[in-house]
CSV table of C-alpha atoms and ligand atoms in Angstrom, one decimal:
chain,number,residue,atom,x,y,z
A,1,MET,CA,71.7,-14.7,7.8
A,2,PHE,CA,73.6,-11.5,8.0
A,3,ILE,CA,75.7,-10.6,11.0
A,4,ASP,CA,74.3,-8.5,13.8
A,5,TYR,CA,75.7,-5.1,14.7
A,6,GLU,CA,77.6,-6.3,17.8
A,7,THR,CA,79.5,-8.7,15.6
A,8,PHE,CA,80.3,-6.0,13.2
A,9,ARG,CA,81.4,-3.6,16.0
A,10,THR,CA,83.7,-6.3,17.5
A,11,ARG,CA,85.3,-6.9,14.1
A,12,ALA,CA,85.6,-3.2,13.3
A,13,ASP,CA,87.3,-2.5,16.7
A,14,ALA,CA,89.8,-5.4,16.1
A,15,LEU,CA,90.5,-4.2,12.5
A,16,THR,CA,91.0,-0.6,13.6
A,17,ALA,CA,93.5,-1.8,16.2
A,18,GLN,CA,95.4,-3.8,13.6
A,19,ILE,CA,95.4,-0.7,11.3
A,20,VAL,CA,96.8,1.5,14.1
A,21,ALA,CA,99.4,-1.2,15.0
A,22,ALA,CA,100.5,-1.5,11.3
A,23,CYS,CA,100.8,2.3,11.1
A,24,ARG,CA,102.8,2.4,14.3
A,25,SER,CA,105.2,-0.3,13.2
A,26,ALA,CA,105.7,1.6,9.9
A,27,GLY,CA,106.5,4.7,11.9
A,28,ARG,CA,103.3,6.4,10.5
A,29,ASP,CA,100.6,8.5,12.1
A,30,PRO,CA,97.8,6.1,13.0
A,31,ARG,CA,95.3,8.5,11.4
A,32,SER,CA,97.2,8.4,8.1
A,33,ALA,CA,95.5,5.2,6.9
A,34,VAL,CA,91.7,5.0,6.8
A,35,LEU,CA,89.4,2.1,6.7
A,36,LEU,CA,87.0,1.9,3.8
A,37,PRO,CA,84.5,-1.0,4.5
A,38,VAL,CA,83.5,-2.9,1.4
A,39,THR,CA,79.8,-3.7,1.5
A,40,LYS,CA,79.4,-5.4,-1.9
A,41,THR,CA,77.1,-8.4,-2.0
A,42,HIS,CA,76.0,-7.6,1.6
A,43,PRO,CA,72.6,-6.1,2.5
A,44,ALA,CA,72.0,-2.4,3.0
A,45,ALA,CA,72.3,-3.1,6.8
A,46,ALA,CA,76.1,-3.5,6.3
A,47,ALA,CA,76.3,0.2,5.2
A,48,GLU,CA,74.0,1.2,8.1
A,49,TYR,CA,76.4,-0.5,10.5
A,50,VAL,CA,79.3,1.4,9.0
A,51,ALA,CA,77.5,4.8,9.4
A,52,HIS,CA,76.4,3.9,12.9
A,53,TYR,CA,79.9,2.9,13.8
A,54,GLY,CA,81.0,6.4,12.7
A,55,LEU,CA,82.9,5.7,9.6
A,56,PRO,CA,82.3,8.2,6.7
A,57,ALA,CA,82.3,6.0,3.6
A,58,VAL,CA,81.7,2.5,2.1
A,59,GLY,CA,83.1,0.9,-1.1
A,60,GLU,CA,80.9,-1.0,-3.7
A,61,ASN,CA,82.2,-2.6,-6.8
A,62,ARG,CA,79.0,-2.2,-9.0
A,63,VAL,CA,77.2,1.0,-9.6
A,64,GLN,CA,73.8,-0.6,-9.8
A,65,GLU,CA,74.2,-2.3,-6.5
A,66,ALA,CA,75.5,0.9,-4.9
A,67,LEU,CA,72.6,3.0,-6.0
A,68,GLU,CA,70.0,0.4,-4.9
A,69,LYS,CA,71.6,0.1,-1.5
A,70,ARG,CA,72.2,3.8,-1.2
A,71,ALA,CA,68.4,4.4,-1.6
A,72,GLN,CA,67.8,2.2,1.4
A,73,VAL,CA,70.3,3.8,3.7
A,74,THR,CA,69.0,6.9,5.5
A,75,THR,CA,72.2,7.8,7.5
A,76,PRO,CA,74.6,10.1,5.7
A,77,LEU,CA,77.4,8.1,4.1
A,78,ARG,CA,79.8,8.6,1.2
A,79,TRP,CA,79.7,5.8,-1.5
A,80,GLU,CA,82.8,5.0,-3.4
A,81,LEU,CA,83.0,2.9,-6.5
A,82,ILE,CA,86.0,0.5,-6.4
A,83,GLY,CA,85.0,-2.0,-9.2
A,84,HIS,CA,85.5,-1.8,-12.9
A,85,LEU,CA,83.3,0.8,-14.6
A,86,GLN,CA,82.1,0.6,-18.2
A,87,SER,CA,81.8,4.0,-19.9
A,88,ASN,CA,78.1,3.5,-20.6
A,89,LYS,CA,77.6,3.5,-16.8
A,90,ALA,CA,79.6,6.7,-16.3
A,91,LYS,CA,76.5,8.8,-15.8
A,92,LEU,CA,75.0,6.5,-13.1
A,93,ALA,CA,78.4,6.5,-11.4
A,94,ALA,CA,78.7,10.3,-11.5
A,95,LEU,CA,75.2,10.6,-10.1
A,96,HIS,CA,75.3,8.1,-7.3
A,97,CYS,CA,79.0,7.7,-6.3
A,98,ASP,CA,80.9,10.3,-4.3
A,99,ARG,CA,84.2,9.0,-5.7
A,100,VAL,CA,85.3,6.6,-8.4
A,101,GLN,CA,88.5,4.7,-7.5
A,102,SER,CA,88.6,2.5,-10.6
A,103,VAL,CA,89.2,4.9,-13.4
A,104,ASP,CA,91.6,3.2,-15.8
A,105,SER,CA,91.2,4.7,-19.3
A,106,GLU,CA,91.2,8.0,-21.1
A,107,LYS,CA,87.8,7.1,-22.5
A,108,LEU,CA,86.3,6.7,-19.1
A,109,LEU,CA,88.0,9.9,-17.8
A,110,ARG,CA,86.4,11.9,-20.6
A,111,GLN,CA,83.1,10.3,-20.2
A,112,LEU,CA,83.0,10.9,-16.4
A,113,ASP,CA,84.2,14.5,-17.0
A,114,ARG,CA,81.4,15.1,-19.4
A,115,VAL,CA,78.6,13.7,-17.2
A,116,ALA,CA,80.0,15.4,-14.1
A,117,GLY,CA,79.9,18.7,-16.0
A,118,GLU,CA,76.3,18.0,-17.0
A,119,LEU,CA,75.5,17.4,-13.4
A,120,GLY,CA,77.3,20.6,-12.4
A,121,LYS,CA,79.7,18.8,-10.1
A,122,LYS,CA,83.3,18.0,-9.7
A,123,LEU,CA,83.8,14.3,-9.3
A,124,PRO,CA,86.7,13.0,-7.2
A,125,VAL,CA,88.5,10.1,-8.8
A,126,LEU,CA,91.5,7.8,-8.2
A,127,LEU,CA,93.4,6.3,-11.2
A,128,GLN,CA,93.5,2.5,-11.0
A,129,ILE,CA,96.9,1.2,-12.0
A,130,ASN,CA,97.8,-2.4,-12.6
A,131,ALA,CA,100.9,-2.0,-10.5
A,132,GLY,CA,101.3,-5.8,-10.1
A,133,ASN,CA,101.2,-6.4,-13.9
A,134,ASP,CA,98.5,-9.0,-13.3
A,135,PRO,CA,96.9,-10.0,-16.6
A,136,ALA,CA,93.7,-10.9,-14.6
A,137,LYS,CA,93.3,-7.4,-13.1
A,138,PHE,CA,91.8,-4.2,-14.5
A,139,GLY,CA,93.8,-1.0,-14.2
A,140,ALA,CA,95.9,1.0,-16.6
A,141,GLU,CA,99.4,-0.2,-17.4
A,142,PRO,CA,102.1,1.6,-15.3
A,143,ALA,CA,103.7,3.0,-18.5
A,144,ASP,CA,100.4,4.7,-19.4
A,145,ALA,CA,100.0,6.3,-15.9
A,146,PRO,CA,101.7,9.7,-16.9
A,147,ARG,CA,99.4,10.1,-19.9
A,148,LEU,CA,96.3,9.1,-18.0
A,149,LEU,CA,97.1,11.6,-15.2
A,150,GLU,CA,97.9,14.4,-17.8
A,151,THR,CA,94.4,13.8,-19.3
A,152,ALA,CA,92.8,13.7,-15.9
A,153,LEU,CA,94.4,16.9,-14.8
A,154,SER,CA,93.2,18.6,-18.0
A,155,LEU,CA,89.5,17.9,-17.3
A,156,ALA,CA,87.6,20.6,-15.4
A,157,HIS,CA,85.0,18.4,-13.7
A,158,LEU,CA,87.3,15.8,-12.2
A,159,GLN,CA,89.5,16.0,-9.1
A,160,VAL,CA,92.3,13.5,-9.0
A,161,ASP,CA,92.9,12.4,-5.4
A,162,GLY,CA,95.5,9.6,-6.0
A,163,LEU,CA,95.9,6.1,-7.2
A,164,MET,CA,94.4,2.7,-6.5
A,165,THR,CA,95.6,-0.9,-7.1
A,166,ILE,CA,94.9,-4.5,-6.4
A,167,ALA,CA,97.7,-7.0,-5.8
A,168,PRO,CA,97.8,-10.3,-7.7
A,169,LEU,CA,97.3,-13.5,-5.7
A,170,GLY,CA,100.3,-15.9,-5.4
A,171,THR,CA,100.0,-19.7,-5.3
A,172,THR,CA,101.2,-19.8,-1.7
A,173,PRO,CA,100.7,-17.3,1.2
A,174,GLU,CA,104.4,-16.4,1.0
A,175,GLU,CA,104.2,-15.6,-2.7
A,176,THR,CA,101.0,-13.6,-2.1
A,177,THR,CA,102.8,-11.5,0.5
A,178,THR,CA,105.8,-11.0,-1.8
A,179,PHE,CA,103.5,-9.9,-4.7
A,180,ALA,CA,101.6,-7.6,-2.3
A,181,HIS,CA,104.9,-5.9,-1.1
A,182,ARG,CA,106.1,-5.5,-4.7
A,183,THR,CA,102.8,-4.2,-6.1
A,184,PHE,CA,102.2,-1.7,-3.3
A,185,ALA,CA,105.8,-0.4,-3.4
A,186,ASN,CA,105.5,-0.1,-7.1
A,187,LEU,CA,102.3,1.9,-6.9
A,188,ARG,CA,103.9,4.3,-4.4
A,189,THR,CA,106.9,4.7,-6.7
A,190,ILE,CA,104.6,5.4,-9.6
A,191,ARG,CA,102.7,8.0,-7.4
A,192,ASP,CA,106.0,9.7,-6.3
A,193,ASP,CA,107.1,9.9,-9.9
A,194,LEU,CA,103.8,11.4,-11.0
A,195,VAL,CA,103.9,13.9,-8.2
A,196,LEU,CA,107.4,15.0,-9.4
A,197,ARG,CA,106.3,15.3,-13.0
A,198,SER,CA,103.0,17.0,-12.4
A,199,GLY,CA,103.6,19.0,-9.2
A,200,ARG,CA,100.2,17.7,-7.9
A,201,PRO,CA,100.0,16.1,-4.4
A,202,LEU,CA,98.1,12.8,-5.3
A,203,HIS,CA,97.7,12.2,-1.6
A,204,GLU,CA,95.7,8.9,-1.7
A,205,LEU,CA,97.1,5.5,-2.2
A,206,SER,CA,94.1,3.1,-2.1
A,207,MET,CA,95.7,-0.3,-1.6
A,208,GLY,CA,95.2,-3.3,0.7
A,209,MET,CA,92.2,-5.6,1.4
A,210,THR,CA,91.5,-8.2,4.0
A,211,GLY,CA,94.5,-10.4,3.2
A,212,ASP,CA,97.1,-7.7,2.7
A,213,PHE,CA,96.1,-4.5,4.4
A,214,ALA,CA,99.0,-4.6,6.9
A,215,VAL,CA,101.5,-5.0,4.0
A,216,ALA,CA,99.8,-2.2,2.2
A,217,ILE,CA,100.1,0.1,5.2
A,218,ALA,CA,103.8,-0.8,5.5
A,219,GLU,CA,104.1,0.4,1.9
A,220,GLY,CA,102.3,3.6,2.4
A,221,SER,CA,98.6,2.9,1.9
A,222,THR,CA,96.2,5.7,2.9
A,223,ILE,CA,93.0,3.8,2.2
A,224,VAL,CA,92.5,0.1,3.0
A,225,ARG,CA,89.4,-1.5,1.4
A,226,VAL,CA,88.2,-4.3,3.6
A,227,GLY,CA,85.2,-6.5,3.2
A,228,THR,CA,85.6,-10.1,4.4
A,229,ALA,CA,87.3,-9.2,7.8
A,230,LEU,CA,84.2,-7.1,8.6
A,231,PHE,CA,81.2,-8.8,7.1
A,232,GLY,CA,82.4,-12.4,6.5
A,233,THR,CA,82.8,-14.3,3.3
A,234,ARG,CA,80.7,-13.5,0.3
B,301,LIG,C1,85.9,-6.9,-2.8
B,301,LIG,C2,87.0,-5.9,-2.9
B,301,LIG,C3,87.7,-5.5,-1.8
B,301,LIG,C4,87.5,-6.2,-0.4
B,301,LIG,O1,88.1,-7.4,-0.5
B,301,LIG,P1,88.2,-8.3,0.9
B,301,LIG,O2,89.2,-9.3,0.5
B,301,LIG,O3,86.8,-8.9,1.1
B,301,LIG,O4,88.5,-7.5,2.0
B,301,LIG,C5,88.7,-4.5,-1.9
B,301,LIG,N1,88.9,-3.9,-3.1
B,301,LIG,C6,88.2,-4.2,-4.2
B,301,LIG,C7,88.5,-3.5,-5.5
B,301,LIG,C8,87.2,-5.2,-4.2
B,301,LIG,O5,86.5,-5.5,-5.3
């Protein structure tokens, strides 16, 4: 059985307090890191809870699941795609997602630009970079980031808000934390470098999940994508 709203509210309050604390100990404005609840595998009620709580957006990792849930939720909410997107699903994503965080190839960029153009909209995107050099993770290679950004900036129907990454898991909690610090610091360095080269702000750094959001905030995350701490295990 899915959790009730009170349980969600208690967890969201606790998580928000932890995010604020992490910002403070990093000397950051507490409003500079936002919570993106990840509702994947959970019922549409999860997204309703998020909207009722007053948060503006949810993250889903599959387009099909996002659009089915979105149809059931009446409260206004932004839907962000955070999972790998195949280019044959680009049209569905551009139609039903308010931002795609997982853009990791030129092919996908061009596909999304084309369908966004057909829909007469400008689609916000983040470029997913494999900043932890994890063979098991999606995301463009860090070395390819400048070319990917150059392509993205040349496309009229896309708006590049920043970068996204997922840290690799270690074999121990200590190693996982070390990997997380390294990966997130690397993404920030990549971002700073891209900003220098392109002159674009690239404000968003989407990094950090249930296990590593505090580390991510210490390394400059502006969006933490949290599922398990809010909705329980999947
Ligand atoms: C599932 C998922 C999350 C949330 O992970 P939790 O560990 O449940 O907080 C964050 N980001 C991406 C890309 C995901 O697929």
